[in-house]
CSV table of C-alpha atoms in Angstrom, one decimal:
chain,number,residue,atom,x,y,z
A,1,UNK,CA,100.0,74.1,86.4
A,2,UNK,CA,97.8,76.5,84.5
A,3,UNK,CA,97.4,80.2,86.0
A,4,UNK,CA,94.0,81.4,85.5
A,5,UNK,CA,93.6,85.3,86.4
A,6,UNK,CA,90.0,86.8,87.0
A,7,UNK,CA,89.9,90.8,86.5
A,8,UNK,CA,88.2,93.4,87.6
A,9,UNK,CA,85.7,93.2,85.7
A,10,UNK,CA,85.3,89.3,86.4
A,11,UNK,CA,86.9,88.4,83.3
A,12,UNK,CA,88.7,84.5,83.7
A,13,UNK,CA,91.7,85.0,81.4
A,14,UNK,CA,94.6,82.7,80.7
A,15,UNK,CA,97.8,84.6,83.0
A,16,UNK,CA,101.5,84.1,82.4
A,17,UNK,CA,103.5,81.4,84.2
A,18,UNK,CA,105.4,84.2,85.7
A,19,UNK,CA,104.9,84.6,89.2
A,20,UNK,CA,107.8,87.8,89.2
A,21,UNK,CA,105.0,89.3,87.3
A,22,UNK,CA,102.6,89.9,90.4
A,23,UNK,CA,104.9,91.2,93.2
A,24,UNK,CA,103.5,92.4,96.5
A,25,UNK,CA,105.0,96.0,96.3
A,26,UNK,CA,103.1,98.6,98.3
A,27,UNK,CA,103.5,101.7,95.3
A,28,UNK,CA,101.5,98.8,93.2
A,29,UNK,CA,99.7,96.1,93.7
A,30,UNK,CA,99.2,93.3,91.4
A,31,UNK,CA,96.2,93.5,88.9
A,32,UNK,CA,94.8,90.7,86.1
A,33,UNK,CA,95.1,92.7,83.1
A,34,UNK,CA,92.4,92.0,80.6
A,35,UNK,CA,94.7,90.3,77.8
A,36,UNK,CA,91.5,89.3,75.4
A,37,UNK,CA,91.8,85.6,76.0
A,38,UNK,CA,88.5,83.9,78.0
A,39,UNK,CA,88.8,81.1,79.8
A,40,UNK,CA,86.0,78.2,79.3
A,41,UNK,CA,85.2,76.0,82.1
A,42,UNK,CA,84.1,72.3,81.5
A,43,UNK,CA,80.2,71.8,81.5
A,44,UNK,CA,79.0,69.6,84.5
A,45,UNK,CA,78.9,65.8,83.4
A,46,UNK,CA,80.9,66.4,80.5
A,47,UNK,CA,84.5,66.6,79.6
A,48,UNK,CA,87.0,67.7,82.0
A,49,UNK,CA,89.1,69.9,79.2
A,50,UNK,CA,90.1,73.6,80.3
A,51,UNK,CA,89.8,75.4,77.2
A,52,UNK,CA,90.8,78.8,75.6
A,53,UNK,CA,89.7,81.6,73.4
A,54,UNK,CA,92.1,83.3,71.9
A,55,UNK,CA,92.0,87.1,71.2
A,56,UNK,CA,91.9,86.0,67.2
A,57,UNK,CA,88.7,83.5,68.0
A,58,UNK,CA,90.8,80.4,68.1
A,59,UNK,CA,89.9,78.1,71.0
A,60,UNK,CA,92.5,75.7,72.0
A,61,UNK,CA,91.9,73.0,74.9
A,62,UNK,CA,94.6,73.1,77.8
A,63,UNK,CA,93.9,69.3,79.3
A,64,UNK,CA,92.2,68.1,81.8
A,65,UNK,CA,91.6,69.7,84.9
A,66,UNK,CA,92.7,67.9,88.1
A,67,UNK,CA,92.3,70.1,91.1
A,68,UNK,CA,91.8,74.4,90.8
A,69,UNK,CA,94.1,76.0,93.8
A,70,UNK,CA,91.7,79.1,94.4
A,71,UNK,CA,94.5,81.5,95.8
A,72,UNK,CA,91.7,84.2,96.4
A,73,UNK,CA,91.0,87.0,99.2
A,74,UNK,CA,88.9,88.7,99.9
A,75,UNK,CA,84.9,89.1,98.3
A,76,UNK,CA,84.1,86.2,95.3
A,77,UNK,CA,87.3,84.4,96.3
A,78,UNK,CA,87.3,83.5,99.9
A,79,UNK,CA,83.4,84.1,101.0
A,80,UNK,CA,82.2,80.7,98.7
A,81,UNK,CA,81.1,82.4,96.3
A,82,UNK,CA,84.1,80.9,93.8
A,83,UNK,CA,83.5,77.7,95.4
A,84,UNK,CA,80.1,77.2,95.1
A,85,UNK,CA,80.5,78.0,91.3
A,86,UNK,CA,83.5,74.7,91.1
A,87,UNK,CA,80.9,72.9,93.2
A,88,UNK,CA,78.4,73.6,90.0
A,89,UNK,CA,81.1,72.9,87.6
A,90,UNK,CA,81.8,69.4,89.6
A,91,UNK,CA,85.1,70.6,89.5
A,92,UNK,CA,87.5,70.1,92.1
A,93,UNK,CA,89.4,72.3,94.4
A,94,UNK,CA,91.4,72.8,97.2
A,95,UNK,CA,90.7,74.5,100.4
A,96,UNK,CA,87.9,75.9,102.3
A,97,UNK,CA,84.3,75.1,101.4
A,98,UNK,CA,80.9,77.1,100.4
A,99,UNK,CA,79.5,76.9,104.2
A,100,UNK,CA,82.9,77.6,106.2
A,101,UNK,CA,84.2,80.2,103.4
A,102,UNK,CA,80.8,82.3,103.8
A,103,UNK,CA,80.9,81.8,107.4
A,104,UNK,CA,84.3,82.9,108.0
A,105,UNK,CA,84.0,86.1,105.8
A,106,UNK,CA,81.0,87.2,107.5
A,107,UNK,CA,82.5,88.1,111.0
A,108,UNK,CA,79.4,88.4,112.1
A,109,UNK,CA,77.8,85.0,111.8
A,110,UNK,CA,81.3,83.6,112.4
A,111,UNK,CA,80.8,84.9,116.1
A,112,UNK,CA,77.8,83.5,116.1
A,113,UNK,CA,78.9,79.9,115.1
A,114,UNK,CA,81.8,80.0,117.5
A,115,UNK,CA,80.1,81.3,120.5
A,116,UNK,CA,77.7,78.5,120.1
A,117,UNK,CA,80.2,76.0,120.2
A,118,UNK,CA,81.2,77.8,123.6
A,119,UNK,CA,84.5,78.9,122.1
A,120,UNK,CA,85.1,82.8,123.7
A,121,UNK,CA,85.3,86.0,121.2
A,122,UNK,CA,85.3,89.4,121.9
A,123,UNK,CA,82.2,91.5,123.0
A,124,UNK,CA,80.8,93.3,119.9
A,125,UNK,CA,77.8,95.1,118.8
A,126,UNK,CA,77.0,94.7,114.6
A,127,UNK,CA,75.6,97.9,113.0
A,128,UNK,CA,74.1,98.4,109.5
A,129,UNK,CA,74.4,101.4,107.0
A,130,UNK,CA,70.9,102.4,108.1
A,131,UNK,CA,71.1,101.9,111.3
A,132,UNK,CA,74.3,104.5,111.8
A,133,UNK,CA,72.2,106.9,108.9
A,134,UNK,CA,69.4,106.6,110.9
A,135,UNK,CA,69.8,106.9,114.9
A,136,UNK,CA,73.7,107.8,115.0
A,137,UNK,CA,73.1,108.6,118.8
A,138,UNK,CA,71.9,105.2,119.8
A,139,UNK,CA,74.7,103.5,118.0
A,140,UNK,CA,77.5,105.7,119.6
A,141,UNK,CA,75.6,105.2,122.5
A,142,UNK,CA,76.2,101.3,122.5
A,143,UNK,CA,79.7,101.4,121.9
A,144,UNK,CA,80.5,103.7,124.7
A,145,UNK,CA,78.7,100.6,126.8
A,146,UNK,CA,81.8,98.4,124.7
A,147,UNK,CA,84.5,100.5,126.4
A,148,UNK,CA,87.9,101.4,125.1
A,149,UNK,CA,90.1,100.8,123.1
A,150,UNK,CA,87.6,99.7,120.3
A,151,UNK,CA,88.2,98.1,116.8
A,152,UNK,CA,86.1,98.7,114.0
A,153,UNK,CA,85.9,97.0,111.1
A,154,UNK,CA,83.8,96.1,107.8
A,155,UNK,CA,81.8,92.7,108.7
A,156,UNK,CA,82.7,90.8,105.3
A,157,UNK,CA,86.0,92.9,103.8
A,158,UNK,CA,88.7,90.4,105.2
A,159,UNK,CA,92.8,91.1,105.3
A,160,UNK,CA,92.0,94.2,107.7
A,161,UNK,CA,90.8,96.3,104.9
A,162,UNK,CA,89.1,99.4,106.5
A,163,UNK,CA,89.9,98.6,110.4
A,164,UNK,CA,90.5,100.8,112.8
A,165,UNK,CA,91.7,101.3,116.0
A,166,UNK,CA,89.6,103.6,118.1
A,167,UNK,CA,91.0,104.9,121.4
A,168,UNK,CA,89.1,107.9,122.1
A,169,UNK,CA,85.4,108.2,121.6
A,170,UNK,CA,86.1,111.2,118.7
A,171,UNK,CA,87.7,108.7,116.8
A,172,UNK,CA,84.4,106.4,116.2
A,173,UNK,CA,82.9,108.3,113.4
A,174,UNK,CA,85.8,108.4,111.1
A,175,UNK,CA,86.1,105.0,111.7
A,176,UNK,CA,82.9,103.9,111.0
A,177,UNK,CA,82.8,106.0,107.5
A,178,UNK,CA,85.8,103.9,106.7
A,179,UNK,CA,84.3,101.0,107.5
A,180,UNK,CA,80.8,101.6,105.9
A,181,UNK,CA,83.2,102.4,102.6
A,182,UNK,CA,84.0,98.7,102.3
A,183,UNK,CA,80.6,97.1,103.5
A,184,UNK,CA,77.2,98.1,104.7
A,185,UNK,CA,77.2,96.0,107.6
A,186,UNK,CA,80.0,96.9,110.1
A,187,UNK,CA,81.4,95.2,113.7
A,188,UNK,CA,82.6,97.5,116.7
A,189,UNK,CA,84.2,95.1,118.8
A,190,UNK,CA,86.1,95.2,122.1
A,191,UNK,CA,90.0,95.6,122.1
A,192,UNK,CA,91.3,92.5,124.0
A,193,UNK,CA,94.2,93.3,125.3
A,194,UNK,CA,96.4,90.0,125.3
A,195,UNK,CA,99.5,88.5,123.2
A,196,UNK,CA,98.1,88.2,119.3
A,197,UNK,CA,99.0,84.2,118.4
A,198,UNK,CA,97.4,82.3,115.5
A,199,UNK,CA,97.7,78.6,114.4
A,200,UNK,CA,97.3,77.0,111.4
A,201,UNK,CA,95.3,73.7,111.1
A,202,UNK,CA,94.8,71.3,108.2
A,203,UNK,CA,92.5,68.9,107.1
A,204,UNK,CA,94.7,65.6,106.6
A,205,UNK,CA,94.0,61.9,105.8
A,206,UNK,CA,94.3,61.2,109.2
A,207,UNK,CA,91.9,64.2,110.5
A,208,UNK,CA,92.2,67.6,111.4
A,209,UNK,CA,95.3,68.7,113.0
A,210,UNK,CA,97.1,72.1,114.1
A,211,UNK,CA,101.0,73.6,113.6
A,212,UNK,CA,102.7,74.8,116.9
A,213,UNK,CA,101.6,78.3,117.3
A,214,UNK,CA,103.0,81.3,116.0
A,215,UNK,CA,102.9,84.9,117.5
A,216,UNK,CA,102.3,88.2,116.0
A,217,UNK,CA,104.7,90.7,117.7
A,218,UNK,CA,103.6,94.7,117.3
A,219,UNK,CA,106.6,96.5,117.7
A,220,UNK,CA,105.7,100.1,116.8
A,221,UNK,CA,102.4,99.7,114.5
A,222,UNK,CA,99.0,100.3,116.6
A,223,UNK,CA,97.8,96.8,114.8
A,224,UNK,CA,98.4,94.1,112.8
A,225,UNK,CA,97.3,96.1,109.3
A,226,UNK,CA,97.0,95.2,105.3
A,227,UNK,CA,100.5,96.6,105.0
A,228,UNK,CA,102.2,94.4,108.4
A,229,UNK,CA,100.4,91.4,106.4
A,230,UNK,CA,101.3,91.2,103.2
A,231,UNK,CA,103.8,93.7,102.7
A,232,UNK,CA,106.5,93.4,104.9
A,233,UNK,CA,105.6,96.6,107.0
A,234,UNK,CA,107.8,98.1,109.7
A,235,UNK,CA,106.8,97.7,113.1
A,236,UNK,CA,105.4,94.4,113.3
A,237,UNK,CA,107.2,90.7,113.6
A,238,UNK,CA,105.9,87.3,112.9
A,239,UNK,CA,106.9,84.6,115.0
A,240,UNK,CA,106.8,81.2,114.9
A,241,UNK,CA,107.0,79.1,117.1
A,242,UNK,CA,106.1,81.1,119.5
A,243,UNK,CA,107.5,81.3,123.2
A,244,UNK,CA,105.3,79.3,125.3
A,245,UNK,CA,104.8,76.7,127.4
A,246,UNK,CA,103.5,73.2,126.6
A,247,UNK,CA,99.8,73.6,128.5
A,248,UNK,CA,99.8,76.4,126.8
A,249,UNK,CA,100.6,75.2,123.5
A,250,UNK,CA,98.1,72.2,123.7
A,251,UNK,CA,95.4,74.9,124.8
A,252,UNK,CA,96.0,76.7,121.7
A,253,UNK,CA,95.5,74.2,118.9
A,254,UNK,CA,92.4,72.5,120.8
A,255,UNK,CA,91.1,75.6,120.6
A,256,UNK,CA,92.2,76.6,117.0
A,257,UNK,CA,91.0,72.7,115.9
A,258,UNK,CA,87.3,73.3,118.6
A,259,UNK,CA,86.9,76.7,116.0
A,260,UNK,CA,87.9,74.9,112.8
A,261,UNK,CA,84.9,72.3,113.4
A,262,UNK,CA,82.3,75.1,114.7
A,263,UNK,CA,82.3,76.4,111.3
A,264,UNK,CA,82.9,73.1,109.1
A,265,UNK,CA,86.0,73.6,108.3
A,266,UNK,CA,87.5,72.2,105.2
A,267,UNK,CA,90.5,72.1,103.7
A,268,UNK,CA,92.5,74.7,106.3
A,269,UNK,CA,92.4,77.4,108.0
A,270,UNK,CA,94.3,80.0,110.1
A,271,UNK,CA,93.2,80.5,113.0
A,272,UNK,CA,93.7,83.7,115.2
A,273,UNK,CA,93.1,84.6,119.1
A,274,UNK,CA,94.5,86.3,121.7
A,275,UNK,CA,95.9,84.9,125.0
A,276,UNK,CA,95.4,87.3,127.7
A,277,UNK,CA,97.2,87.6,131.1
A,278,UNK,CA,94.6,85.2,132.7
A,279,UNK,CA,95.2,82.6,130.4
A,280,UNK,CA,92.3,82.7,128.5
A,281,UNK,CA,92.5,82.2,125.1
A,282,UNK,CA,89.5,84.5,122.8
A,283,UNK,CA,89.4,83.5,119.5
A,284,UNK,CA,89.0,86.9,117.0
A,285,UNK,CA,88.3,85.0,113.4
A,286,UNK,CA,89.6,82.1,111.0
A,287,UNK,CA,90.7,82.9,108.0
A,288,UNK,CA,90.0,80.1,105.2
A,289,UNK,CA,92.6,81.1,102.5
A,290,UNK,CA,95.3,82.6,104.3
A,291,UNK,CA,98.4,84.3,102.9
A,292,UNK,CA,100.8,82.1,101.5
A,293,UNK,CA,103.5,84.9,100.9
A,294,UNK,CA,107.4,84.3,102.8
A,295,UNK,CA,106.6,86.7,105.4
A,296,UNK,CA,102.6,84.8,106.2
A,297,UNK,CA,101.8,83.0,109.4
A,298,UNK,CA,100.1,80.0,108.1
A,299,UNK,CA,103.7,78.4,105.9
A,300,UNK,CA,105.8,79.7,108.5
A,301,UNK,CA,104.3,77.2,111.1
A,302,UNK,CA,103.4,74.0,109.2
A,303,UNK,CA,107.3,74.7,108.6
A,304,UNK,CA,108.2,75.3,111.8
A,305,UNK,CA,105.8,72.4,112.8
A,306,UNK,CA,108.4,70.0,110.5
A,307,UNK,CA,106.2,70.1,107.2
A,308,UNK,CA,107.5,71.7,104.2
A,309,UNK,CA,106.3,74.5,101.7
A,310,UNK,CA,105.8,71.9,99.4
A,311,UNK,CA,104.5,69.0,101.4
A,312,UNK,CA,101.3,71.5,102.7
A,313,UNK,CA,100.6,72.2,99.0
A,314,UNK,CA,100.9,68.4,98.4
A,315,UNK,CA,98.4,68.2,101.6
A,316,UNK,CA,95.8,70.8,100.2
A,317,UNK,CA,96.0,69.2,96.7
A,318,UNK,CA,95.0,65.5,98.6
A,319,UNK,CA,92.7,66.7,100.6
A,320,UNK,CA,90.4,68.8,97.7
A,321,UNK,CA,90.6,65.6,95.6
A,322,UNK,CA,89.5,63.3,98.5
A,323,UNK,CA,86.3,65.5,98.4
């Protein structure tokens, strides 16, 4: 295994084999540090050596790469943009591809696909930086047709960065400004009100199958947040299995599997909805390179489902090099 960090700056430099070195701690987050070596990428139709430069010029070849594990969020790691490049490089990798990533990010479109494959999501309106700069009126005026409780949120920023929960209608501006901070194309959507569950499915030799269901509990938070996801927040449980019965169970992953194909899925893909008191299950997005952290949904139910930590990564691996 070879760690390959990308900075800020976009940078692909050659990390330590120390995984203690990027903990999720909330007073700071883990950065790629610029360390002056570059990673070189084999050429398409070439050699398949990973190679290094050195901070004193030397350039040293690392073997051959197998598979790349892209264990990305957000922009330029889960939207294809990283994938399309391996897809240049003929490089193989694991996980999502360039259609479903850019799909998925892009809550917008993902609506789209899913609500043509008759799969239910929640009522929403899309509004762009302009629009809001321009005519602020008619776009408050739309959401008050939405109702309340409303959620706001930043149509391509992914792990809840810049949502908000909006329960009176003096709340919308603020959160649209956080929104419009993160992208210029922003969703206000309906509040379903319903029991949060999410399933993970896999792409396997066999086809594409789904984990039992897990449930995100909200004990005291307003929502499931960046900080109840990946940093162990109070207020919020994660549960898997989850309580339920078998129909409803089933219902679930046909549904997460039905939302998997609408956007060709690849690889896996975590899939969330709500189930309200009808029974009615509303699917609110997919996410194609979810957390992989103890406290993350997606581990928690393949194991839970009788598949271990290491047996899923063995799974991904497979897969990518089937491709």
């Amino acid at each position: 295994m070879i760690p390959v960090g990308i900075t800020r700056e976009g940078a692909f430099v050659l990390e330590d084999d120390d995984p203690a070195k990027f903990p999720l701690d909330a007073a700071h987050l883990p950065e790629v540090a610029d360390n002056g070596t570059r990673v070189l990428w084999p050429e398409p139709g070439g050699d398949r050596t990973l190679r290094v430069v050195r901070p004193d010029g030397t350039t040293d070849g690392l073997g051959e790469i197998d598979i790349v594990l892209p264990i990305l969020h957000g922009p330029h790691g889960e939207d294809g943009t990283i994938q399309g490049y391996f897809d240049t490089l003929e490089v193989p990798y694991a996980g999502g591809g360039v259609l479903d990533s850019a799909l998925c990010m892009d809550k917008h479109f993902m609506k789209i696909a899913l609500q043509a494959a008759g799969i239910a999501v929640a009522p929403w309106i899309t509004v762009r930086a302009r629009q809001w700069s321009q005519d602020a009126e008619a776009v408050r005026a739309s959401a008050a047709e939405l109702g309340l409780p409303l959620f706001v949120k930043p149509a391509r920023a992914g792990s809840s960065v810049g949502v908000s929960k909006v329960e009176k209608p003096e709340e919308l501006d603020a959160a649209l400004a956080i929104a419009f901070a993160e992208d210029d194309k922003v969703l206000i959507e309906v509040g379903v009100s319903g029991r949060e569950i999410e399933v993970a499915v896999l792409e396997g030799v066999d086809g594409v199958r789904a984990s039992l269901p897990g449930e995100i509990v909200l004990t005291s938070r307003g929502f499931y947040d960046f900080e109840g996801k990946y940093l162990g927040g109070d207020g919020v449980d994660v549960v898997c299995p989850a309580e339920l019965e078998q129909h409803e169970v089933a219902a679930i992953q046909d549904a997460g599997i039905r939302a998997f194909e609408a956007v060709d899925g690849r690889g896996l893909a975590r899939v969330d909805m709500f189930l309200t008191p009808s029974g009615e299950l509303v699917v609110n997005e997919l996410n194609t390179m979810p957390g992989f952290t103890p406290i993350s949904m997606f581990p928690k139910c393949w194991v839970a489902s009788g598949l271990s930590y290491g047996d899923l990564i063995s799974e991904l691996i497979e897969a990518g090099l089937r491709r």
